[in-house]
CSV table of N, CA and C in Angstrom, one decimal:
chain,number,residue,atom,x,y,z
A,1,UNK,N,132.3,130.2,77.3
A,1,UNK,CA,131.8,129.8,78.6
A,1,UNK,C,133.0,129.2,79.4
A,2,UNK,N,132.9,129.7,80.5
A,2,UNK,CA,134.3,129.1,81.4
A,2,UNK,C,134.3,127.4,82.3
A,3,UNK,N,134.9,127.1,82.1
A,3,UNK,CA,135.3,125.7,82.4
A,3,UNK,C,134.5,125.4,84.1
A,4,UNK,N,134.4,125.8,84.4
A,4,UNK,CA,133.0,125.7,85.7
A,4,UNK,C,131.9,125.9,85.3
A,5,UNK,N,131.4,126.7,84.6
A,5,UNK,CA,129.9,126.9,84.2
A,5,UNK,C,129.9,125.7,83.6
A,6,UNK,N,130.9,125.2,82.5
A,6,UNK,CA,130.4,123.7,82.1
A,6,UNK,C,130.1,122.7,83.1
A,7,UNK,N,131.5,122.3,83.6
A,7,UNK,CA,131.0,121.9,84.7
A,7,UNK,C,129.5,121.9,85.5
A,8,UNK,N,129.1,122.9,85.6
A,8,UNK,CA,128.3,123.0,86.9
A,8,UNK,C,126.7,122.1,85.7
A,9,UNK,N,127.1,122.8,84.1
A,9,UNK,CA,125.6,122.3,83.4
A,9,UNK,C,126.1,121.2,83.5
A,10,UNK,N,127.0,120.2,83.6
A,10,UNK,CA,126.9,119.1,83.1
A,10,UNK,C,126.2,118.3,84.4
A,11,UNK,N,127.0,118.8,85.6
A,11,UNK,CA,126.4,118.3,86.9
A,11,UNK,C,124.4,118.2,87.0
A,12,UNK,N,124.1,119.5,86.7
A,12,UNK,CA,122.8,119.7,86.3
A,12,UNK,C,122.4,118.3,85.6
A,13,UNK,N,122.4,118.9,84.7
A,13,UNK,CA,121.9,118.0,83.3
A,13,UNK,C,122.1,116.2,83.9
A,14,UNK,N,123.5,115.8,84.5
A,14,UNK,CA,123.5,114.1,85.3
A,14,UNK,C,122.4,114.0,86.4
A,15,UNK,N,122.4,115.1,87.2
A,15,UNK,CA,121.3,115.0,88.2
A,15,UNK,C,120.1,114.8,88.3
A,16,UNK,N,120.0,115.7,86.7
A,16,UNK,CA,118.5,116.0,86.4
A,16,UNK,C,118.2,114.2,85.9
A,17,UNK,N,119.3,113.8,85.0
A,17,UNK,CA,118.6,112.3,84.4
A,17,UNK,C,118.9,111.2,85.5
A,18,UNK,N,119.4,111.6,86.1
A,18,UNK,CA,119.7,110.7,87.2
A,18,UNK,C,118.1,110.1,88.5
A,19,UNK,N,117.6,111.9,88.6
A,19,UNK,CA,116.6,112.0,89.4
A,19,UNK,C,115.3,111.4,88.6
A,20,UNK,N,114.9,111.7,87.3
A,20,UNK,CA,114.1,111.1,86.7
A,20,UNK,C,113.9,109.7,86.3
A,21,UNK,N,115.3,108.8,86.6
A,21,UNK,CA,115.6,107.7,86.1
A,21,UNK,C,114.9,106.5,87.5
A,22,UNK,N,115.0,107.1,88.8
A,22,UNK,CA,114.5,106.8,89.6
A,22,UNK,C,112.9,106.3,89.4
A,23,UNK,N,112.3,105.7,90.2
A,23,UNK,CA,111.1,105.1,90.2
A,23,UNK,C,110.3,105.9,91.3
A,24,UNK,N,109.3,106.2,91.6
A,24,UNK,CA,108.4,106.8,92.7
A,24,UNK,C,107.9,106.1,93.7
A,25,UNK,N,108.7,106.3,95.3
A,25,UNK,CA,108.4,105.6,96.0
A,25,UNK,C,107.1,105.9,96.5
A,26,UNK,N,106.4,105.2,96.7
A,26,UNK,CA,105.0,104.8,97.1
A,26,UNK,C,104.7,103.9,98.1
A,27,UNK,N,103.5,103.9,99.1
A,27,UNK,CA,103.0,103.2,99.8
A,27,UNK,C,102.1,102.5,99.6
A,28,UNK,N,102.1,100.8,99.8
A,28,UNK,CA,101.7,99.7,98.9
A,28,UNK,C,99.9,100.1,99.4
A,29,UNK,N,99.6,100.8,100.5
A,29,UNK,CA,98.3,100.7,100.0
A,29,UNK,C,97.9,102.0,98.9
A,30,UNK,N,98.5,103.0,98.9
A,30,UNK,CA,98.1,103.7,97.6
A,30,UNK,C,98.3,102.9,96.3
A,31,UNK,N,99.0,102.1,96.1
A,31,UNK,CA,98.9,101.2,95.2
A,31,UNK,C,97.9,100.6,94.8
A,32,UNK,N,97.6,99.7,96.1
A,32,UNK,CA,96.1,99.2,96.0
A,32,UNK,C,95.0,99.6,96.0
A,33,UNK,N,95.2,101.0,96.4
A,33,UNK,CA,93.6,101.4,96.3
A,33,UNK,C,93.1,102.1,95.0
A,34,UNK,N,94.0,102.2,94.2
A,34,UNK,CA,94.1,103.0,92.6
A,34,UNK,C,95.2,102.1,92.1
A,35,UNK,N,94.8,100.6,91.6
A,35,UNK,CA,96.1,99.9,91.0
A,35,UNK,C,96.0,100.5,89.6
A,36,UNK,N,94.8,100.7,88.9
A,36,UNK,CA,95.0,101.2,87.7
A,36,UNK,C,95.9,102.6,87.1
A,37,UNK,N,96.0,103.2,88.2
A,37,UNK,CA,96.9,104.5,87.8
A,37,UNK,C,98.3,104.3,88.3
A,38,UNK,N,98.6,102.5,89.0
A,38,UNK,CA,100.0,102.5,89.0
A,38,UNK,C,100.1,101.1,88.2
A,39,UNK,N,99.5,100.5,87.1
A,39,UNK,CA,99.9,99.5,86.5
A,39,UNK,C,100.5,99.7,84.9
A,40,UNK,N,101.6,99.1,85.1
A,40,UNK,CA,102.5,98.8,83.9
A,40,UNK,C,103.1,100.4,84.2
A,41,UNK,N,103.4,100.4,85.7
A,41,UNK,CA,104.5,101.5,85.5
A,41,UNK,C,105.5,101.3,86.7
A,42,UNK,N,107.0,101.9,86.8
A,42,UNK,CA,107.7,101.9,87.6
A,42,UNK,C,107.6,102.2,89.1
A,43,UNK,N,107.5,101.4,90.2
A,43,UNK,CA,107.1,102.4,91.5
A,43,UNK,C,108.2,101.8,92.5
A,44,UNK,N,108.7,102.2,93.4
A,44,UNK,CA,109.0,101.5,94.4
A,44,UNK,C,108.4,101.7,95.9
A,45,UNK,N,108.6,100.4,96.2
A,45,UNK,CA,108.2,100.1,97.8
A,45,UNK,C,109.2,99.8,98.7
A,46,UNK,N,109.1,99.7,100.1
A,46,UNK,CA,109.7,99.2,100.5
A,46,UNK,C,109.3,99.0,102.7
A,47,UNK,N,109.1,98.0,102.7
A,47,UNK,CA,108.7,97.4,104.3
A,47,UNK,C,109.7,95.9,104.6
A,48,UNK,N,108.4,94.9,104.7
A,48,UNK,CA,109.4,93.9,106.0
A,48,UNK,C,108.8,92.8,104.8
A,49,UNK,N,109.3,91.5,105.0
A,49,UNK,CA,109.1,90.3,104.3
A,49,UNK,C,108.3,89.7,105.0
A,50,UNK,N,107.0,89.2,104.8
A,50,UNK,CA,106.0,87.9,105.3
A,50,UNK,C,106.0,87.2,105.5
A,51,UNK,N,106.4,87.1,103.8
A,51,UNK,CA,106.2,85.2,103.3
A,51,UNK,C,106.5,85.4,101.8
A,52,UNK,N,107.0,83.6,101.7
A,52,UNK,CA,107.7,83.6,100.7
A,52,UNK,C,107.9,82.8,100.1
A,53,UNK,N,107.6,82.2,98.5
A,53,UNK,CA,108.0,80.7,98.0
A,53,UNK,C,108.8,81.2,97.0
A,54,UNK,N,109.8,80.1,96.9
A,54,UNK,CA,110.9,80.0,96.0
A,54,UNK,C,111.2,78.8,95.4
A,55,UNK,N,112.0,79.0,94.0
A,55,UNK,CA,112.8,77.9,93.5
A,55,UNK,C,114.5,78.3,93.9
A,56,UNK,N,115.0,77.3,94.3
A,56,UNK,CA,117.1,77.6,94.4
A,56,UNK,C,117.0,76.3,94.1
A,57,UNK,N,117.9,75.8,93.1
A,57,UNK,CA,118.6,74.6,92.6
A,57,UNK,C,120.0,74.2,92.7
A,58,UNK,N,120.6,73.9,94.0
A,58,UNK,CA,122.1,74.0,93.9
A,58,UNK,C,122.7,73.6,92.5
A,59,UNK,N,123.7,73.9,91.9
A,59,UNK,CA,124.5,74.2,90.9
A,59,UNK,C,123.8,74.3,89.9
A,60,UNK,N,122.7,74.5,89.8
A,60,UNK,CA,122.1,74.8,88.7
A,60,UNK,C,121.7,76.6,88.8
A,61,UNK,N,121.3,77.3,87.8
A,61,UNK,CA,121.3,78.6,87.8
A,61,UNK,C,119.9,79.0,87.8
A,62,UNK,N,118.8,78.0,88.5
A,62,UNK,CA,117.5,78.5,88.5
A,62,UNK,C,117.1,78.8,89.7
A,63,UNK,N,116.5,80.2,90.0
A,63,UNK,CA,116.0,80.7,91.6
A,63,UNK,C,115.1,81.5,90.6
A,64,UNK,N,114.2,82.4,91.9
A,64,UNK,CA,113.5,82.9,91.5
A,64,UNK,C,112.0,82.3,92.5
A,65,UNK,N,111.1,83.2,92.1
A,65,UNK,CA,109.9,82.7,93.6
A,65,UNK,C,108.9,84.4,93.3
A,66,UNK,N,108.3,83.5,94.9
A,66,UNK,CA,107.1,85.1,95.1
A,66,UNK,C,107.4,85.5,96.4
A,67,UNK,N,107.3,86.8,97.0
A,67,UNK,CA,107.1,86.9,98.3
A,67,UNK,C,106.6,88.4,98.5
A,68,UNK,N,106.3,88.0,99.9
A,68,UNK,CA,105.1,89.3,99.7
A,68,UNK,C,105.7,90.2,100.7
A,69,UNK,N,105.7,91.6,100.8
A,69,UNK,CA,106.2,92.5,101.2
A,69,UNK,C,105.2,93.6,101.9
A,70,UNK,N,105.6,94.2,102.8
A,70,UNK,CA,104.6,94.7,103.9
A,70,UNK,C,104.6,96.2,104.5
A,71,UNK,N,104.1,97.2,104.2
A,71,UNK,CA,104.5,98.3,105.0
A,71,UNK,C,103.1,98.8,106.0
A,72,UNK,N,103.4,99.8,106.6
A,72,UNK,CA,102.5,100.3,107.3
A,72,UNK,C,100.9,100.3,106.6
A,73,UNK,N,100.7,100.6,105.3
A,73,UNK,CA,99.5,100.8,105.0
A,73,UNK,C,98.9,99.5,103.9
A,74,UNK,N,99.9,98.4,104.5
A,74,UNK,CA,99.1,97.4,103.5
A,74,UNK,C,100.1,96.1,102.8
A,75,UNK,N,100.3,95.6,101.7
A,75,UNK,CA,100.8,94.4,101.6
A,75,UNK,C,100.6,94.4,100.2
A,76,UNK,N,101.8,93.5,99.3
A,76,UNK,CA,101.8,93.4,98.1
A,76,UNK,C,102.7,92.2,98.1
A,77,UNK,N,102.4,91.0,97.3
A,77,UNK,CA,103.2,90.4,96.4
A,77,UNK,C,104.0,90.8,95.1
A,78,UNK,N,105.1,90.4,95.9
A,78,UNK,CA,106.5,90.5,94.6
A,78,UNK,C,107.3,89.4,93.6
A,79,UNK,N,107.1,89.4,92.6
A,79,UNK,CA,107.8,88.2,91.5
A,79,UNK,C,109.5,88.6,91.5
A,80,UNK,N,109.9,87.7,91.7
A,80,UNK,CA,111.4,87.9,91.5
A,80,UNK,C,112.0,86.7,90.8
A,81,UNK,N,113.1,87.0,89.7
A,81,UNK,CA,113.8,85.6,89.6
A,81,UNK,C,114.8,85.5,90.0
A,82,UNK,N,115.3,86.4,91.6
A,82,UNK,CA,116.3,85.9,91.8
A,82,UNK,C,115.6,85.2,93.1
A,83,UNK,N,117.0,84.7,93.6
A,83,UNK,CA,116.5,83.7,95.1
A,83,UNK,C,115.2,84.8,95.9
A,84,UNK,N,114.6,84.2,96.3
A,84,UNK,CA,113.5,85.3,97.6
A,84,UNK,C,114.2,85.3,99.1
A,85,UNK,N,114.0,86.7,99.6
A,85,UNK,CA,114.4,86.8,101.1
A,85,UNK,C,113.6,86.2,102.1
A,86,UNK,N,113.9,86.2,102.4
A,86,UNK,CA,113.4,85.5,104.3
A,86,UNK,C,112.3,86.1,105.0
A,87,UNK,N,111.8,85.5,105.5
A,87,UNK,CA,110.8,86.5,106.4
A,87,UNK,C,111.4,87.4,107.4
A,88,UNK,N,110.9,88.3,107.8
A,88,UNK,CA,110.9,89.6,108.2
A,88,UNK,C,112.5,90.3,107.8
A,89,UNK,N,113.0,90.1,106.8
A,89,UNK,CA,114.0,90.7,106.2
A,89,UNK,C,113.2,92.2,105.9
A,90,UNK,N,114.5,93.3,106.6
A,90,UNK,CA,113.2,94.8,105.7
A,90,UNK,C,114.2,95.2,104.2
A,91,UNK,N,113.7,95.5,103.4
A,91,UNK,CA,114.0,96.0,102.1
A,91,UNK,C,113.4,97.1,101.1
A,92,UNK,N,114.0,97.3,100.0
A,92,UNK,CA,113.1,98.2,99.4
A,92,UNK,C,113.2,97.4,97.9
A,93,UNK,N,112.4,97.7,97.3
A,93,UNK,CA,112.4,96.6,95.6
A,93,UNK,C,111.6,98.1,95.1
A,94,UNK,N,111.9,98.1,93.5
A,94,UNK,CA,111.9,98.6,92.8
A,94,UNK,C,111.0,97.8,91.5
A,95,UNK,N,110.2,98.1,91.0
A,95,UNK,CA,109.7,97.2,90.1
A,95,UNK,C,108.7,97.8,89.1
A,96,UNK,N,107.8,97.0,88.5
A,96,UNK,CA,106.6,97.2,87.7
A,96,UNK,C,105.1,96.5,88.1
A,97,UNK,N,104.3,97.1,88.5
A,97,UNK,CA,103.2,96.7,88.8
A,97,UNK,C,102.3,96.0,87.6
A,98,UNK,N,102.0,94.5,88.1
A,98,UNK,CA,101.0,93.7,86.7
A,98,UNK,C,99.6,93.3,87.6
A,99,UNK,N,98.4,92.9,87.0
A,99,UNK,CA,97.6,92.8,87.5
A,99,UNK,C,97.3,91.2,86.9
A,100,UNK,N,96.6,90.2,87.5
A,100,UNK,CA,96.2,89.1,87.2
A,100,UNK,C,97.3,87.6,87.1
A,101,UNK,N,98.7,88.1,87.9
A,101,UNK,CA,99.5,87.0,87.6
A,101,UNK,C,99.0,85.6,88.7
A,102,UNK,N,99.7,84.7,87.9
A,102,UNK,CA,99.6,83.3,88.6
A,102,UNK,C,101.0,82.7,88.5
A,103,UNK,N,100.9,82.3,90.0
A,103,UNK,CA,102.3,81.7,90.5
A,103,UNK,C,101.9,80.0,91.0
A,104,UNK,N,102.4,78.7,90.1
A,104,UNK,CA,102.3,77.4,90.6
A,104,UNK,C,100.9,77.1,90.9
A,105,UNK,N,99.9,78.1,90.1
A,105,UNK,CA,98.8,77.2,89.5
A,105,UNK,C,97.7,78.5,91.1
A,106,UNK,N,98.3,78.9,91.8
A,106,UNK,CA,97.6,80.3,92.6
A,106,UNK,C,97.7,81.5,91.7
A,107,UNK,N,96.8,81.9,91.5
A,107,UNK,CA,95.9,83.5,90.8
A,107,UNK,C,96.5,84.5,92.3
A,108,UNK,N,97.6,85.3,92.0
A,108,UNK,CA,98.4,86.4,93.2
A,108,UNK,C,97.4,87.9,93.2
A,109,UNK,N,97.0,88.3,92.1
A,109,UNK,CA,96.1,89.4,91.8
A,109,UNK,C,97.1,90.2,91.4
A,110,UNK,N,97.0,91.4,92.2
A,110,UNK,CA,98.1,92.8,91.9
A,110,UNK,C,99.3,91.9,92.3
A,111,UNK,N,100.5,92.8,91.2
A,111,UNK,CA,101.9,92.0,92.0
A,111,UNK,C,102.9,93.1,91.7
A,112,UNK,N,104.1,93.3,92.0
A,112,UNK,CA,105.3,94.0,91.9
A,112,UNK,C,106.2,93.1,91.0
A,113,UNK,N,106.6,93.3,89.7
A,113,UNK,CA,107.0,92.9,89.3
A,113,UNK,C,109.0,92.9,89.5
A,114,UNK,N,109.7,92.1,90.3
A,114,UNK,CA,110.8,93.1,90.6
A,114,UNK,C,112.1,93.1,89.6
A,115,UNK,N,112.6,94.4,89.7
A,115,UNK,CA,113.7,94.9,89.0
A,115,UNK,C,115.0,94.8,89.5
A,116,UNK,N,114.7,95.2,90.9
A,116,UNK,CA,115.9,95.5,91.7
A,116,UNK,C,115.5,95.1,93.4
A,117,UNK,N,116.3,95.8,93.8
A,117,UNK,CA,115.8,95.3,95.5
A,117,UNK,C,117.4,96.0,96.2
A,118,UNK,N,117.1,96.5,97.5
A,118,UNK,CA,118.2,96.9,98.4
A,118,UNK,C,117.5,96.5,99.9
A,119,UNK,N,118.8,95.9,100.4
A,119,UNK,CA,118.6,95.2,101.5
A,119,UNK,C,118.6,96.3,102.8
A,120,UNK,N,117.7,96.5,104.1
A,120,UNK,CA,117.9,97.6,105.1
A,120,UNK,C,119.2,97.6,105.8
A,121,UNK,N,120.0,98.5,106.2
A,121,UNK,CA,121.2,98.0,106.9
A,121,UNK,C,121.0,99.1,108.2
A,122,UNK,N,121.2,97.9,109.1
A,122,UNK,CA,121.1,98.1,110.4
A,122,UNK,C,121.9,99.0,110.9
């Protein structure tokens, strides 16, 4: 086999695991309207920020909070332990959908559990 045809499978073969390693973006109300066929699995979203509670502790290493996130067809709270964005920050998060969490003694219901997150750039 010639040194391009490798090439080219290898490109293949990174693309291919690259594409499947991805999460499936989705619109948070198809989420909600069939949470059961997207719970305990990978999905991503992505709209504008609402609202938001948080923990940041200057020089200490604890952040982390809820906030809820918004697109055209609907609304979901997101668990993060890193610091939470701002309101109407737009973004995309990546995560795992859980059902029944409680944040500071509030029952949230459906939530996005997050993994990751990318900020919109203007």
């Amino acid at each position: 086999m010639s040194l391009k045809k490798v090439a080219l499978w290898i490109f293949i073969i990174t693309l291919t695991l690259f594409a499947s390693a991805c999460p499936k973006r989705v619109k948070i109300g198809e989420i909600k309207a069939d949470p059961g066929r997207f719970e305990n699995k990978d999905v991503a979203v992505a709209g504008t920020v609402t609202d938001s509670y948080g923990i940041s502790v200057p020089f200490r290493d604890e952040k982390g909070g809820i906030y809820e996130i918004e697109d055209e067809s609907g609304s979901i709270w997101v668990v993060t332990d890193r610091a939470v964005p701002g309101k109407d920050i737009q973004l995309g998060v990546k995560g795992r959908i859980e059902r029944g969490f409680t944040y500071k003694g509030k029952n949230y219901g459906l939530v996005l559990i997050e993994e990751g997150r990318k900020y919109r750039k203007d």
